[in-house]
Amino acid sequence: EIDKIANRFKCPTPKLYISDNPSFFNAAYVRGSRFPIGGSNGIIVISSHLIEWVGRSNLEAVFAHEFGHLVQDDGMHTYRAFLHKTRSFGEESTVDRLAASRIGYRPVKRLLRVFIKNFKSLDAGRGSVAGLAAFEVTQRFDALNKLEQKNERH
């Protein structure tokens, strides 16, 4: 599956690692030319917890999202965001669009729906981190939906 996505992005296939570290609940792409790890093809690390959370049927969209960061050359910015636990809405929304352009809107929107549902179920109250995450992902979903509708009209 990762080879297929690499071909769609016209990128070499990175090494794939699954992390069982309980403090890592994410996916990350590290490009080998920027960092002294992963070789020239880089690596994708995805947590086993994220796989469980989104389900195996949504992994194609997770991988496509990570490749979107590669195409944008987000390597250092994404690394800093990972360290400081911050994300840029614009960056993530652009990556969603890139992923959808390579694998289609349906799988990316399905993944975003899973995140929205799971974040809402974790939201203990107004202003919680999960609630804010649900709001941000909902905005990304809406932006992607509008783009899809616009493209269907043309």
Coordinates of C-alpha atoms in Angstrom, one line a residue:
E1 CA 0.0 0.0 0.0
I2 CA 2.8 2.5 0.8
D3 CA 4.5 1.6 -2.5
K4 CA 1.3 2.6 -4.4
I5 CA 1.1 5.9 -2.6
A6 CA 4.8 6.6 -3.2
N7 CA 4.2 6.0 -6.9
R8 CA 1.3 8.5 -6.9
F9 CA 3.4 11.1 -5.3
K10 CA 6.4 10.2 -7.5
C11 CA 8.6 9.7 -4.4
P12 CA 10.8 6.9 -3.4
T13 CA 9.3 4.5 -0.9
P14 CA 10.4 5.3 2.6
K15 CA 11.0 2.7 5.3
L16 CA 8.0 2.1 7.5
Y17 CA 8.2 1.7 11.3
I18 CA 5.4 1.0 13.8
S19 CA 6.0 2.5 17.2
D20 CA 4.5 0.9 20.3
N21 CA 5.7 3.8 22.5
P22 CA 2.6 4.8 24.6
S23 CA 3.6 8.5 24.6
F24 CA 3.7 8.6 20.7
F25 CA 0.2 8.9 19.2
N26 CA 0.9 10.2 15.8
A27 CA 2.4 9.6 12.4
A28 CA 5.5 11.3 11.1
Y29 CA 7.5 11.5 7.9
V30 CA 11.2 12.2 8.2
R31 CA 13.2 12.9 5.0
G32 CA 16.6 11.4 4.8
S33 CA 18.2 14.4 3.2
R34 CA 17.3 16.7 6.1
F35 CA 18.1 14.3 8.9
P36 CA 20.8 11.7 9.4
I37 CA 18.3 8.9 9.7
G38 CA 16.3 6.9 7.2
G39 CA 18.7 7.0 4.3
S40 CA 17.8 8.9 1.1
N41 CA 14.2 7.6 1.0
G42 CA 13.4 8.7 4.6
I43 CA 11.1 7.0 7.0
I44 CA 7.5 7.0 8.1
V45 CA 6.8 6.3 11.7
I46 CA 3.2 5.6 12.7
S47 CA 2.1 4.6 16.2
S48 CA 0.2 1.4 16.8
H49 CA -2.2 3.4 18.8
L50 CA -3.0 5.6 15.8
I51 CA -3.5 2.5 13.6
E52 CA -6.0 1.2 16.2
W53 CA -7.7 4.6 16.5
V54 CA -8.3 5.2 12.8
G55 CA -8.5 1.6 11.7
R56 CA -6.5 -0.2 9.0
S57 CA -9.0 0.8 6.3
N58 CA -7.9 4.4 6.8
L59 CA -4.1 3.9 6.6
E60 CA -3.9 4.9 2.9
A61 CA -5.2 8.4 3.8
V62 CA -2.7 8.6 6.8
F63 CA 0.2 7.6 4.5
A64 CA -1.0 10.1 1.8
H65 CA -1.2 12.8 4.4
E66 CA 2.4 12.2 5.4
F67 CA 3.5 12.1 1.8
G68 CA 1.8 15.5 1.4
H69 CA 4.2 16.9 4.0
L70 CA 7.1 15.6 1.9
V71 CA 5.8 17.2 -1.3
Q72 CA 5.5 20.5 0.5
D73 CA 8.9 20.0 2.0
D74 CA 7.5 20.4 5.5
G75 CA 10.3 18.4 7.1
M76 CA 11.8 20.8 9.5
H77 CA 8.5 22.7 10.2
T78 CA 6.8 19.4 10.9
Y79 CA 9.6 18.3 13.2
R80 CA 9.4 21.5 15.2
A81 CA 5.6 21.2 15.4
F82 CA 6.0 17.7 16.6
L83 CA 8.4 18.8 19.3
H84 CA 6.3 21.7 20.4
K85 CA 2.9 20.0 19.8
T86 CA 1.7 22.7 17.5
R87 CA 0.3 22.5 14.1
S88 CA -0.6 25.1 11.5
F89 CA -4.2 24.8 10.2
G90 CA -3.1 26.1 6.8
E91 CA -0.3 23.6 6.5
E92 CA -2.5 20.7 7.5
S93 CA -5.3 21.8 5.2
T94 CA -2.9 22.1 2.3
V95 CA -1.6 18.6 3.0
D96 CA -5.2 17.2 3.1
R97 CA -5.7 18.7 -0.4
L98 CA -2.5 17.2 -1.7
A99 CA -3.5 13.8 -0.3
A100 CA -6.9 14.0 -1.9
S101 CA -5.4 15.0 -5.2
R102 CA -3.4 11.7 -5.2
I103 CA -5.8 9.2 -3.7
G104 CA -9.2 10.9 -4.0
Y105 CA -11.4 12.9 -1.7
R106 CA -13.3 9.9 -0.2
P107 CA -10.5 8.2 1.7
V108 CA -9.2 11.5 3.1
K109 CA -12.6 12.7 4.2
R110 CA -13.4 9.3 5.7
L111 CA -10.2 9.6 7.8
L112 CA -11.1 13.2 8.9
R113 CA -14.5 12.0 9.9
V114 CA -12.9 9.3 12.1
F115 CA -10.8 12.0 13.8
I116 CA -13.7 14.3 14.3
K117 CA -15.8 11.5 15.9
N118 CA -13.0 10.3 18.1
F119 CA -12.0 13.8 19.3
K120 CA -15.7 14.6 20.0
S121 CA -16.0 11.5 22.1
L122 CA -13.0 12.5 24.1
D123 CA -14.2 16.1 24.6
A124 CA -14.8 16.4 28.3
G125 CA -16.0 20.0 28.1
R126 CA -15.9 23.2 26.2
G127 CA -12.4 24.3 25.4
S128 CA -10.8 21.0 26.1
V129 CA -7.8 19.9 23.8
A130 CA -10.0 17.2 22.2
G131 CA -12.8 19.7 21.6
L132 CA -10.4 22.2 20.0
A133 CA -8.9 19.4 17.9
A134 CA -12.4 18.3 16.8
F135 CA -13.1 21.9 15.8
E136 CA -9.9 22.3 13.8
V137 CA -10.4 18.9 12.0
T138 CA -14.0 19.9 11.2
Q139 CA -12.7 23.1 9.6
R140 CA -10.2 21.0 7.5
F141 CA -13.1 18.7 6.5
D142 CA -15.3 21.6 5.5
A143 CA -12.5 23.2 3.4
L144 CA -11.8 19.9 1.6
N145 CA -15.6 19.4 1.0
K146 CA -15.9 22.8 -0.6
L147 CA -12.9 22.2 -2.8
E148 CA -14.3 18.8 -3.9
Q149 CA -17.7 20.5 -4.7
K150 CA -15.9 23.2 -6.7
N151 CA -13.9 20.7 -8.7
E152 CA -17.1 18.7 -9.4
R153 CA -18.7 21.8 -11.0
H154 CA -15.7 22.3 -13.3

